[in-house]
Coordinates of C-alpha atoms in Angstrom, one line a residue:
Chain N
M4 CA -13.2 -39.0 -16.6
P5 CA -9.9 -39.0 -14.6
P6 CA -10.3 -37.6 -11.0
Y7 CA -7.8 -34.8 -12.1
L8 CA -7.9 -32.2 -14.6
P9 CA -5.4 -31.5 -17.3
P10 CA -2.9 -28.3 -16.5
P11 CA -4.6 -25.0 -17.5
G12 CA -1.5 -24.7 -19.5
L13 CA -3.2 -27.1 -22.0
D14 CA -6.4 -25.3 -22.1
A15 CA -7.7 -23.1 -24.9
G16 CA -8.1 -19.4 -24.1
T17 CA -5.6 -19.1 -21.4
D18 CA -2.1 -17.7 -21.1
L19 CA -1.1 -19.1 -17.9
V20 CA 2.1 -21.0 -18.5
A21 CA 3.4 -23.5 -15.5
D22 CA 6.2 -22.0 -13.2
K23 CA 9.3 -24.3 -14.2
S24 CA 9.6 -24.9 -10.5
A25 CA 6.1 -26.0 -9.9
K26 CA 5.0 -29.6 -11.0
P27 CA 1.8 -29.4 -13.3
P28 CA -1.2 -30.2 -11.0
G29 CA -2.6 -32.4 -13.9
R30 CA 0.1 -34.9 -13.1
R31 CA -1.2 -35.8 -9.7
R32 CA -4.7 -36.6 -8.1
F33 CA -6.2 -32.8 -7.3
L34 CA -7.0 -33.9 -4.2
Q35 CA -5.4 -36.3 -1.6
G36 CA -8.9 -36.9 -0.2
G37 CA -9.9 -38.1 -4.0
A38 CA -13.4 -39.5 -2.7
V39 CA -15.4 -36.1 -3.1
L40 CA -13.8 -35.3 -6.1
A41 CA -13.8 -38.9 -7.9
G42 CA -17.4 -39.0 -7.0
A43 CA -17.9 -35.7 -8.3
A44 CA -16.2 -36.9 -11.6
A45 CA -18.4 -39.9 -12.2
T46 CA -21.5 -37.8 -11.9
L47 CA -20.9 -34.5 -13.2
A48 CA -23.2 -33.3 -16.1
G49 CA -21.8 -30.5 -18.2
P50 CA -23.4 -27.0 -18.0
A51 CA -26.6 -27.1 -20.2
R52 CA -26.0 -25.9 -24.0
A53 CA -29.1 -24.8 -26.1
V54 CA -28.8 -27.3 -29.0
G55 CA -29.9 -26.5 -32.6
E56 CA -30.3 -22.9 -32.2
A57 CA -29.0 -20.8 -34.8
L58 CA -26.2 -18.2 -34.2
P59 CA -28.1 -14.6 -35.1
V60 CA -26.1 -11.7 -37.1
P61 CA -26.6 -9.2 -34.7
A62 CA -27.2 -5.6 -35.0
W63 CA -23.6 -4.3 -34.7
T64 CA -22.4 -6.7 -37.5
R65 CA -24.8 -4.8 -39.9
S66 CA -24.1 -1.2 -39.4
Q67 CA -21.3 1.1 -39.0
G68 CA -20.0 1.4 -35.3
R69 CA -18.9 4.6 -33.5
P70 CA -16.0 6.8 -35.2
A71 CA -12.5 6.3 -33.6
A72 CA -12.5 6.6 -30.3
G73 CA -12.3 9.9 -28.5
P74 CA -9.6 11.4 -26.9
Y75 CA -9.1 9.3 -24.1
G76 CA -10.6 5.8 -24.4
Q77 CA -12.9 4.3 -21.7
P78 CA -14.0 0.7 -20.9
S79 CA -17.3 -0.8 -22.6
G80 CA -20.2 0.4 -20.9
F81 CA -21.0 -3.4 -20.2
E82 CA -18.3 -3.1 -17.9
G83 CA -19.8 -0.1 -15.6
R84 CA -19.9 -2.4 -12.4
V85 CA -16.2 -2.9 -12.6
I86 CA -15.2 0.6 -10.4
R87 CA -13.7 1.2 -7.2
R88 CA -15.8 1.2 -4.1
V89 CA -15.7 1.9 -0.4
R90 CA -15.9 -0.7 2.1
E91 CA -19.6 -2.1 2.2
G92 CA -21.3 -0.6 4.7
A93 CA -18.8 1.9 5.9
Q94 CA -19.6 5.3 4.6
P95 CA -16.7 7.9 5.7
T96 CA -16.9 10.5 8.4
F97 CA -15.0 12.7 6.7
P98 CA -15.2 12.1 2.7
T99 CA -11.8 13.4 2.3
A100 CA -9.9 11.3 4.9
A101 CA -11.0 7.7 3.3
S102 CA -10.0 5.1 1.0
S103 CA -11.7 3.3 -2.0
L104 CA -10.9 -0.2 -2.9
T105 CA -9.9 -2.2 -6.2
P106 CA -12.2 -4.7 -7.7
L107 CA -10.2 -7.7 -7.4
A108 CA -12.6 -10.2 -8.5
D109 CA -13.2 -8.1 -11.9
I110 CA -9.7 -7.4 -13.1
F111 CA -7.1 -9.7 -14.7
G112 CA -3.4 -10.6 -14.7
T113 CA -1.4 -8.7 -12.6
I114 CA -1.5 -4.7 -13.6
T115 CA -4.3 -2.9 -11.9
P116 CA -5.5 -0.4 -14.6
N117 CA -4.8 3.3 -13.5
G118 CA -8.6 4.1 -12.9
L119 CA -9.3 1.2 -10.3
V120 CA -6.0 1.8 -8.3
F121 CA -7.0 1.6 -4.4
E122 CA -7.0 5.2 -3.1
R123 CA -6.1 6.2 0.5
H124 CA -6.2 10.0 1.7
H125 CA -6.1 11.9 4.6
A126 CA -6.9 15.3 3.2
G127 CA -8.3 14.6 -0.2
I128 CA -7.1 15.0 -3.7
P129 CA -4.8 18.2 -4.2
D130 CA -4.7 19.5 -7.8
I131 CA -1.4 20.2 -8.2
D132 CA 0.5 22.2 -11.0
P133 CA 3.2 20.3 -12.2
E134 CA 4.9 23.7 -13.0
Q135 CA 4.7 24.8 -10.0
H136 CA 5.6 22.1 -7.9
R137 CA 9.0 21.3 -6.4
L138 CA 10.7 18.4 -4.7
V139 CA 13.4 19.7 -2.2
I140 CA 15.8 17.7 -0.6
H141 CA 17.6 19.2 2.0
G142 CA 18.8 18.6 5.9
L143 CA 22.0 16.7 6.4
V144 CA 23.1 17.0 2.5
E145 CA 26.2 18.7 1.2
R146 CA 24.1 20.8 -1.4
P147 CA 20.5 21.3 -0.7
L148 CA 18.4 21.1 -3.8
S149 CA 15.1 22.1 -5.5
F150 CA 13.8 19.8 -8.3
S151 CA 11.2 20.7 -10.7
L152 CA 9.2 17.9 -12.5
N153 CA 11.3 19.0 -15.7
D154 CA 14.8 18.6 -14.0
L155 CA 13.5 15.1 -12.7
L156 CA 12.3 14.1 -16.2
R157 CA 16.3 14.8 -17.5
F158 CA 17.7 12.0 -15.0
P159 CA 17.7 8.3 -16.3
A160 CA 14.5 6.9 -16.0
V161 CA 13.5 3.6 -14.3
S162 CA 10.8 1.6 -14.5
R163 CA 9.8 -1.3 -12.2
V164 CA 6.4 -3.3 -11.3
H165 CA 5.5 -3.3 -7.9
F166 CA 2.3 -4.2 -5.7
L167 CA 1.0 -1.5 -3.5
E168 CA -0.7 -2.4 -0.5
C169 CA -2.2 -0.3 2.4
A170 CA -0.9 -1.7 6.1
G171 CA -4.6 -1.4 7.0
N172 CA -5.6 -3.9 4.2
S173 CA -7.6 -7.0 5.1
G174 CA -7.7 -5.6 8.6
S175 CA -11.6 -6.3 8.9
E176 CA -10.3 -9.9 9.3
W177 CA -9.0 -9.0 12.7
R178 CA -12.7 -9.3 13.9
P179 CA -15.5 -12.2 13.4
A180 CA -16.3 -13.0 9.5
R181 CA -18.2 -10.6 7.5
K182 CA -19.9 -11.7 4.4
L183 CA -18.1 -9.2 2.5
T184 CA -16.8 -9.5 -1.1
V185 CA -12.8 -9.8 -1.9
Q186 CA -12.8 -6.1 -3.1
S187 CA -14.3 -5.1 0.5
L188 CA -11.9 -7.2 2.5
H189 CA -9.1 -7.1 0.5
G190 CA -9.2 -4.5 -2.3
L191 CA -6.5 -1.9 -0.7
L192 CA -3.9 -3.8 -3.0
S193 CA -2.9 -3.1 -6.7
C194 CA 0.1 -3.4 -8.8
C195 CA 1.5 -1.0 -11.5
E196 CA 4.5 -0.5 -13.6
W197 CA 5.9 2.5 -11.9
T198 CA 8.3 5.0 -13.4
G199 CA 10.4 7.6 -12.0
V200 CA 14.1 8.4 -10.8
S201 CA 16.0 6.2 -8.6
L202 CA 16.0 7.9 -5.2
G203 CA 19.9 7.2 -4.9
T204 CA 20.8 9.1 -7.9
L205 CA 19.0 12.2 -6.6
L206 CA 20.8 11.7 -3.1
Q207 CA 24.2 11.3 -5.2
E208 CA 23.1 14.7 -6.8
V209 CA 22.8 16.6 -2.9
G210 CA 25.5 14.5 -1.3
V211 CA 24.5 12.9 1.6
A212 CA 26.4 13.7 5.1
P213 CA 27.8 11.0 6.4
E214 CA 25.8 11.0 9.9
A215 CA 22.7 10.9 8.1
K216 CA 20.9 7.9 8.9
W217 CA 17.1 8.6 8.0
L218 CA 15.0 10.9 5.8
L219 CA 11.6 12.6 6.3
A220 CA 9.4 12.3 3.1
E221 CA 6.7 15.0 3.3
G222 CA 3.5 15.3 0.7
A223 CA 2.2 18.7 -0.5
D224 CA -1.4 17.6 0.5
A225 CA -3.5 19.5 3.1
A226 CA -2.3 16.8 5.3
A227 CA 1.3 17.6 4.8
M228 CA 1.8 13.9 5.4
T229 CA 5.3 12.7 6.9
R230 CA 7.0 9.6 7.4
S231 CA 10.6 8.6 8.6
V232 CA 12.2 6.2 6.2
P233 CA 15.4 4.5 6.9
L234 CA 18.3 5.9 4.7
D235 CA 19.4 2.1 3.8
K236 CA 16.0 1.6 1.9
A237 CA 16.2 5.1 0.1
L238 CA 19.7 3.9 -1.4
D239 CA 18.6 0.7 -1.9
D240 CA 15.8 0.5 -4.4
A241 CA 13.4 3.5 -3.7
L242 CA 12.1 5.5 -6.6
I243 CA 10.8 9.1 -7.1
V244 CA 7.9 8.2 -9.0
Y245 CA 6.2 10.2 -11.9
A246 CA 4.3 7.9 -14.0
Q247 CA 2.1 4.7 -13.5
N248 CA 1.2 2.3 -16.4
G249 CA 2.5 4.3 -18.9
E250 CA 0.8 7.8 -18.2
M251 CA 1.9 10.5 -15.8
L252 CA 0.5 9.7 -12.2
R253 CA -3.5 10.1 -11.6
P254 CA -4.0 12.9 -9.2
E255 CA -5.2 10.1 -6.5
Q256 CA -1.8 8.5 -7.0
G257 CA 0.3 11.7 -6.1
Y258 CA 0.4 13.5 -9.1
P259 CA 2.9 14.8 -10.1
L260 CA 5.3 12.7 -7.6
R261 CA 5.4 10.2 -5.1
L262 CA 7.9 8.3 -3.1
L263 CA 7.8 4.1 -3.9
L264 CA 9.3 2.2 -1.4
P265 CA 9.2 -1.7 -2.9
G266 CA 7.3 -3.9 -0.8
W267 CA 6.6 -1.6 2.1
E268 CA 3.2 -0.5 3.6
G269 CA 1.3 1.7 1.4
N270 CA 1.1 4.7 3.8
I271 CA 5.0 5.4 3.6
N272 CA 4.9 5.7 -0.2
V273 CA 4.1 9.3 0.3
K274 CA 2.2 11.0 -2.3
W275 CA 2.4 14.3 -3.8
L276 CA 6.1 14.6 -2.7
R277 CA 7.6 17.7 -1.9
R278 CA 10.0 17.6 0.6
L279 CA 12.8 14.8 1.6
K280 CA 14.9 16.0 4.8
L281 CA 17.9 14.0 5.9
G282 CA 18.5 13.3 9.6
T283 CA 20.0 11.1 12.2
A284 CA 16.8 9.9 13.9
P285 CA 13.2 9.2 13.0
W286 CA 10.9 12.1 13.7
Q287 CA 8.2 10.0 15.4
S288 CA 5.5 11.7 13.3
R289 CA 1.8 10.9 13.9
Q290 CA 1.5 8.4 10.8
E291 CA 4.5 6.4 12.5
T292 CA 3.4 6.5 16.0
S293 CA -0.5 7.1 16.6
K294 CA -0.9 5.3 13.3
Y295 CA 0.6 2.2 11.4
T296 CA 2.0 0.7 14.7
D297 CA 1.1 -3.0 15.8
L298 CA -0.5 -2.8 19.1
L299 CA 0.0 -6.4 21.0
P300 CA -1.7 -8.3 23.6
D301 CA 0.8 -7.1 26.2
G302 CA 0.1 -3.4 25.5
T303 CA 3.3 -2.8 23.7
S304 CA 3.4 -2.0 20.2
R305 CA 5.5 -2.8 17.2
Q306 CA 6.8 0.4 15.5
F307 CA 8.2 1.0 11.9
S308 CA 7.1 -2.4 10.7
F309 CA 7.3 -1.4 7.3
V310 CA 7.7 -5.1 5.3
L311 CA 4.4 -6.3 4.0
D312 CA 4.8 -10.2 4.7
V313 CA 3.8 -12.8 2.1
K314 CA 0.2 -13.1 1.3
S315 CA -2.5 -14.3 -1.1
V316 CA -5.8 -14.4 -1.7
I317 CA -8.6 -16.4 -3.9
T318 CA -10.2 -13.8 -5.9
G319 CA -12.4 -16.2 -8.1
P320 CA -14.6 -17.9 -6.5
S321 CA -14.8 -15.0 -3.7
G322 CA -17.1 -13.6 -1.6
G323 CA -20.5 -12.5 -2.7
Q324 CA -20.1 -14.7 -6.1
I325 CA -22.3 -17.3 -7.0
L326 CA -21.6 -20.7 -8.9
K327 CA -24.1 -20.9 -11.6
S328 CA -23.3 -24.7 -12.0
R329 CA -21.5 -27.7 -10.9
G330 CA -18.5 -29.1 -12.7
R331 CA -15.2 -26.9 -14.0
Q332 CA -14.5 -24.0 -12.3
Q333 CA -11.0 -22.0 -12.6
I334 CA -9.9 -21.1 -8.8
T335 CA -7.5 -18.0 -9.5
G336 CA -6.1 -15.2 -7.3
L337 CA -3.3 -13.0 -6.3
A338 CA -0.3 -13.8 -4.2
W339 CA 2.6 -11.1 -3.3
S340 CA 5.2 -10.4 -0.7
G341 CA 7.3 -7.6 0.4
H342 CA 10.2 -9.7 0.6
G343 CA 10.7 -10.8 -2.7
R344 CA 9.3 -12.9 -5.3
I345 CA 6.4 -15.7 -4.9
R346 CA 7.9 -19.0 -5.2
R347 CA 4.6 -21.1 -4.9
V348 CA 1.1 -21.2 -3.9
D349 CA -1.0 -24.1 -2.5
V350 CA -5.0 -24.2 -3.1
S351 CA -7.0 -26.0 -0.7
I352 CA -11.0 -26.7 -1.4
D353 CA -11.7 -28.8 1.9
G354 CA -10.9 -25.9 4.5
G355 CA -7.0 -26.6 4.7
R356 CA -6.9 -30.3 5.3
N357 CA -5.4 -31.3 1.7
W358 CA -3.5 -28.8 -0.3
E359 CA -2.3 -28.6 -4.1
E360 CA 0.0 -26.7 -6.0
A361 CA -1.1 -23.7 -8.1
V362 CA 0.4 -22.7 -11.4
L363 CA 1.7 -19.3 -11.3
Q364 CA 1.4 -17.0 -14.4
T365 CA 4.7 -16.0 -15.5
P366 CA 7.2 -14.0 -15.4
V367 CA 7.0 -13.9 -11.6
L368 CA 8.4 -10.6 -10.6
D369 CA 10.1 -9.2 -7.1
R370 CA 7.3 -7.5 -5.0
A371 CA 4.9 -7.8 -7.6
L372 CA 1.6 -9.3 -7.7
T373 CA 1.6 -13.0 -9.0
R374 CA -1.5 -14.5 -10.5
F375 CA -2.0 -18.2 -9.6
S376 CA -4.7 -20.7 -10.7
L377 CA -5.9 -24.0 -10.6
P378 CA -9.0 -25.7 -12.2
W379 CA -11.6 -27.4 -10.1
L380 CA -14.4 -29.6 -10.6
W381 CA -17.0 -28.6 -7.9
D382 CA -19.6 -31.8 -7.2
G383 CA -22.2 -29.1 -5.7
G384 CA -21.2 -30.3 -2.3
P385 CA -20.1 -27.8 0.5
A386 CA -16.2 -26.5 -0.2
V387 CA -14.0 -24.2 1.7
L388 CA -11.6 -22.9 -0.6
Q389 CA -8.0 -21.4 0.9
S390 CA -4.9 -20.4 -0.7
R391 CA -1.2 -20.1 0.9
A392 CA 1.6 -18.4 -0.6
V393 CA 5.2 -18.9 0.0
D394 CA 7.8 -16.4 -1.0
S395 CA 11.5 -16.8 -2.2
H396 CA 13.0 -16.1 1.1
G397 CA 11.0 -19.3 2.4
N398 CA 8.2 -17.1 4.2
V399 CA 4.8 -19.5 4.4
Q400 CA 1.7 -17.3 4.6
P401 CA 0.0 -18.1 8.1
T402 CA -3.7 -19.0 9.2
R403 CA -5.5 -16.6 10.9
S404 CA -5.4 -18.5 14.1
Q405 CA -1.7 -18.2 14.1
L406 CA -1.8 -14.5 13.8
I407 CA -4.1 -14.1 16.4
A408 CA -2.3 -16.2 18.7
A409 CA 0.7 -14.0 18.2
R410 CA -1.1 -10.8 18.0
G411 CA -4.3 -10.6 19.3
T412 CA -6.9 -9.1 17.7
E413 CA -6.1 -5.3 18.0
S414 CA -3.0 -4.8 16.4
A415 CA -5.0 -3.2 13.4
Y416 CA -2.1 -3.4 10.5
H417 CA -0.2 -5.8 8.6
Y418 CA -3.0 -8.7 8.7
N419 CA -1.5 -11.5 6.0
G420 CA -3.6 -14.6 7.3
I421 CA -4.9 -17.3 5.0
Q422 CA -8.5 -16.6 3.7
S423 CA -11.4 -19.1 4.1
W424 CA -14.5 -18.9 1.2
Q425 CA -17.2 -21.0 1.9
V426 CA -18.9 -22.6 -1.1
L427 CA -22.5 -23.5 -0.2
P428 CA -24.7 -26.1 -2.4
S429 CA -26.7 -23.2 -3.7
G430 CA -23.5 -22.1 -5.3
E431 CA -23.1 -18.8 -2.8
V432 CA -19.7 -17.9 -1.6
H433 CA -19.2 -16.5 1.7
N434 CA -16.1 -15.2 3.9
V435 CA -15.8 -17.4 6.7
H436 CA -13.1 -18.3 9.3
V437 CA -12.1 -21.9 10.0
Chain Z
M329 CA 15.9 9.3 -43.7
S330 CA 16.2 11.1 -47.1
M331 CA 19.5 12.2 -46.4
F332 CA 20.5 8.7 -46.4
E333 CA 18.8 8.2 -49.9
R334 CA 20.3 10.8 -51.6
K335 CA 23.8 9.9 -50.4
P336 CA 24.2 6.7 -48.7
L337 CA 28.2 6.5 -48.3
A338 CA 28.6 10.1 -47.1
A339 CA 25.7 9.6 -44.8
L340 CA 27.2 6.4 -43.5
V341 CA 30.7 7.8 -43.0
G342 CA 28.6 10.8 -41.2
A343 CA 26.9 8.6 -38.7
L344 CA 30.1 6.7 -37.7
A345 CA 31.8 9.9 -37.2
L346 CA 29.0 11.4 -35.3
S347 CA 28.4 7.9 -33.1
A348 CA 32.3 8.2 -32.4
V349 CA 31.8 11.6 -31.3
L350 CA 28.8 10.4 -29.2
S351 CA 30.6 7.7 -27.5
A352 CA 33.4 9.8 -26.2
C353 CA 30.9 12.4 -24.9
H354 CA 28.6 9.8 -23.3
S355 CA 30.8 8.5 -20.8
Q356 CA 31.1 11.9 -19.1
P357 CA 27.8 13.0 -17.8
V358 CA 26.6 9.7 -16.9
R359 CA 29.9 8.4 -15.3
S360 CA 28.6 6.7 -11.9
G361 CA 29.2 8.8 -8.9
Q362 CA 29.1 12.0 -10.4
P363 CA 26.3 14.5 -9.7
L364 CA 24.5 15.5 -13.0
G365 CA 24.2 19.1 -12.0
L366 CA 20.3 19.2 -12.1
G367 CA 18.1 21.1 -9.8
T368 CA 18.5 24.4 -8.3
P369 CA 20.4 25.4 -5.0
V370 CA 17.9 26.1 -2.3
A371 CA 18.6 28.4 0.8
A372 CA 17.3 27.9 4.1
A373 CA 15.6 31.1 4.3
Q374 CA 13.4 29.9 1.0
L375 CA 12.3 26.8 3.0
A376 CA 11.2 28.4 5.9
A377 CA 7.3 27.9 5.3
W378 CA 7.8 24.4 4.2
D379 CA 10.6 23.3 6.7
I380 CA 8.2 23.0 9.8
D381 CA 8.8 19.5 11.0
I382 CA 9.4 19.2 14.6
D383 CA 11.9 15.7 15.7
A384 CA 11.3 13.9 18.6
D385 CA 13.8 16.1 20.6
G386 CA 11.9 19.3 19.7
R387 CA 14.2 20.5 17.4
G388 CA 12.3 22.8 14.7
L389 CA 9.9 24.3 17.4
P390 CA 9.3 28.0 16.9
P391 CA 9.7 30.5 19.6
G392 CA 6.2 31.3 21.2
S393 CA 4.3 29.9 23.8
G394 CA 0.5 29.0 24.8
T395 CA -1.3 28.4 28.0
V396 CA -4.2 25.6 28.8
A397 CA -6.7 28.4 29.2
A398 CA -6.0 30.0 25.8
G399 CA -6.1 26.7 24.1
Q400 CA -9.4 25.5 25.8
R401 CA -10.9 28.7 24.0
I402 CA -9.4 27.5 20.5
Y403 CA -10.3 24.1 21.2
E404 CA -13.9 25.3 21.7
T405 CA -14.1 27.1 18.6
R406 CA -11.8 25.0 16.1
C407 CA -11.9 21.7 17.4
I408 CA -14.7 20.5 19.5
A409 CA -17.0 19.9 16.5
C410 CA -14.8 16.9 15.5
H411 CA -13.2 16.2 18.6
G412 CA -15.9 16.5 21.0
V413 CA -16.3 17.9 24.7
G414 CA -13.0 17.5 26.5
G415 CA -11.3 15.3 23.4
Q416 CA -14.1 12.4 23.6
N417 CA -16.9 11.3 22.1
G418 CA -16.7 13.1 18.9
I419 CA -16.8 12.1 15.1
A420 CA -12.6 12.4 14.7
D421 CA -10.2 10.5 16.7
R422 CA -10.3 10.3 20.7
L423 CA -7.9 12.7 22.2
A424 CA -8.0 11.9 25.7
G425 CA -8.4 9.2 28.3
G426 CA -7.9 5.7 27.8
Q427 CA -4.6 5.3 29.8
G428 CA -3.8 2.0 31.4
S429 CA -6.2 0.3 28.8
L430 CA -3.8 -0.9 26.1
A431 CA -3.0 -4.0 27.6
T432 CA -7.1 -4.9 27.7
K433 CA -9.5 -6.3 25.4
T434 CA -10.7 -2.9 24.8
P435 CA -7.2 -0.7 24.4
V436 CA -8.1 3.1 23.7
R437 CA -5.4 4.8 21.8
T438 CA -5.5 8.7 22.3
V439 CA -2.7 11.0 22.9
G440 CA -2.6 10.4 26.6
S441 CA -2.8 6.4 26.5
F442 CA -0.6 5.9 23.4
W443 CA 1.2 8.7 21.9
P444 CA 5.0 8.3 22.9
Y445 CA 6.0 11.8 22.3
A446 CA 4.6 15.4 22.6
T447 CA 6.2 16.8 20.0
T448 CA 4.0 15.0 17.7
L449 CA 1.1 16.5 18.9
F450 CA 2.9 20.1 18.3
D451 CA 4.0 19.0 14.5
Y452 CA 0.6 17.3 13.7
V453 CA -1.4 20.2 14.6
R454 CA 0.6 22.8 13.1
R455 CA 0.8 20.9 9.8
A456 CA -2.9 19.1 9.4
M457 CA -5.4 20.8 11.8
P458 CA -7.8 22.0 11.9
F459 CA -9.5 19.8 9.6
D460 CA -11.2 22.5 7.7
S461 CA -8.2 25.0 7.6
P462 CA -4.8 23.3 7.8
Q463 CA -1.7 25.3 8.7
S464 CA -3.7 28.2 9.6
L465 CA -2.9 28.3 13.2
A466 CA 0.0 30.6 14.5
P467 CA 2.9 29.1 16.5
D468 CA 1.1 30.5 19.9
E469 CA -2.1 28.9 19.1
V470 CA -0.4 25.4 18.6
Y471 CA 1.4 25.5 21.8
A472 CA -1.9 26.5 23.4
V473 CA -4.0 24.0 21.8
S474 CA -1.2 21.4 22.5
A475 CA -1.4 22.3 26.1
Y476 CA -4.7 21.8 26.5
V477 CA -5.1 18.7 24.9
L478 CA -2.3 17.4 27.3
H479 CA -4.2 18.9 30.3
L480 CA -7.3 17.0 29.3
N481 CA -4.8 13.7 29.5
G482 CA -3.7 14.8 32.9
L483 CA -0.3 15.5 31.6
L484 CA -0.4 19.7 32.1
P485 CA -2.1 21.5 35.2
A486 CA -4.6 23.7 34.5
D487 CA -2.7 26.6 34.8
G488 CA 0.2 24.8 32.6
R489 CA 1.9 26.7 29.7
L490 CA 4.1 25.3 26.6
D491 CA 7.2 26.4 25.0
A492 CA 9.9 25.0 23.0
A493 CA 11.7 24.4 26.1
S494 CA 9.1 22.9 28.0
L495 CA 7.1 20.7 25.5
P496 CA 9.9 18.0 24.8
R497 CA 10.2 17.5 28.3
I498 CA 6.3 16.1 29.1
V499 CA 6.6 12.2 29.7
M500 CA 4.2 10.7 27.8
P501 CA 2.9 7.5 29.8
N502 CA 3.3 5.4 26.8
R503 CA 6.8 6.6 25.9
D504 CA 8.3 3.2 26.2
G505 CA 5.5 0.9 25.0
F506 CA 7.3 0.9 21.5
K507 CA 9.6 -1.8 20.1
V508 CA 11.2 -1.8 16.6
D509 CA 9.7 -4.2 14.4
D510 CA 11.0 -7.9 15.7
R511 CA 8.8 -9.7 13.0
P512 CA 8.9 -12.8 11.8
D513 CA 6.7 -13.3 15.1
V514 CA 4.5 -15.8 12.8
V515 CA 5.5 -18.9 11.0
G516 CA 3.7 -20.5 8.5
T517 CA 3.9 -24.2 7.7
R518 CA 3.6 -26.0 4.4
C519 CA 1.9 -29.1 5.3
M520 CA 0.0 -30.6 2.2
K521 CA -1.8 -33.8 3.3
D522 CA -3.8 -34.6 6.3
C523 CA -3.5 -31.1 8.0
V524 CA -5.1 -29.9 10.8
P525 CA -7.4 -27.1 9.7
G526 CA -6.4 -23.5 11.2
S527 CA -3.2 -24.6 12.7

């Protein structure tokens, strides 16, 4: 057996296609420090298979199934563990000012099913009647206008795939490593196809006054949450979204309207959007001063830090999982950047000493989750798995040590350090810091 | 479809004529840069109940005023259950203390130690507090609660009073503590072989 594996694109049962810019990993030795892997390859036994046992014809083949599915389809009853959860060990003080996390280890491809998109609310989920809801655009405009949902549906529709990540995602990693799952550590992350109206089109409708430089976005929930948005971003690529993954927004995602600012921190993508007010300067709302600012070791804070930096995480194997047998494993994960496309993802199994380029699932989209994978022969010994993303602007995901050296441990938001998963000889996988 | 089956030639001619008409009309409403004429004009008076934002200069502050003493009375009935006695040790965010702690290893972020503008306090209390009954306080009550929270932070005397003129003039201790995003402050490196882990 050679000390490397064929590229996953050649395997049956996978849709992964090698990115044209990436050399297939199978043409090289997977690890430069190949002794571990070569030794493993020489002694590996395949997973145990029962021999000679006849495959039975099960009950579901011998009788009719249920009638055509009901009004709204649900996952198989066997998938009941694939659910959003609150962070392990963190019951919220106020259930309506809380979050739930996407089960990153149990989803596939790059699109997050609507029922599994992470939540973060500040005053619960309002039940908004779309007939009564209005979006008002006013302030420094020529024609203040009120739009009903019906009005917005008459504008040209735009659909784009973008990730959404809370600025506080992975925030527990500023602290000593806790043995949490990838869902608990990094699950404030999802990716949808969003459909709506270009905000630039609506701003054209109201006519922006020349002195306008910022706009205030406000929600209709009981937090009436507000964030200031630079006008340049609003005109560049902002969407007023009414649908996700082919259906109207879920209530917890802002039904019937939300703001979407591609690549920018989750909080500013204001849900239940009811008002946009144009002005000359940021409003200095609570959510852009007391929260979502990054406190640095010298006591100053970084403000209006909107863009989410390049980041990746291995979702399998990941924290809390147990490798049941030695031999072939499929390392897989997600990469993303608020600056642009993912250009490449490197994977290490020795805690960052040696790296190999992973295969990216295509198409690789701008500011969208990108799936990567790499086969791995596990010899049963200890290993530390890491992934490191590079984006189309050449930004390289930093290590945790590099982040902390620059920012200390109190900045709370915008953690994008390399994640390390320790694999023990028992097969258990744990979050560690190297 | 049945029309096409019965009179294919007439249908084809009709369709061509229709498409010519459509393409002639088509360029009108979607011409780039032209408004589509959708939406309903809205007057400032209609927006009064929504247009409640206060900017950093205090624009938008309503008439009215409130004292520290009145604010303490409101605080002790509406706020204390979550924010604690004196704005500390509650189950919700700490409101007071922490000044001078931001550059230490245990920074304490409160209204007094961290918030750069007093106007934010009024805006937030008016729109989102009390948690169990948002937007229920009258302007005088919001001024009063704001005055009390500032007093708890040593930023207003016990006999102090706030109104639209005085609130924006409160100088918050951390007013100059913020800088606009200056990333990238951390630059990763793409080493592939014999790298130093964690570096």
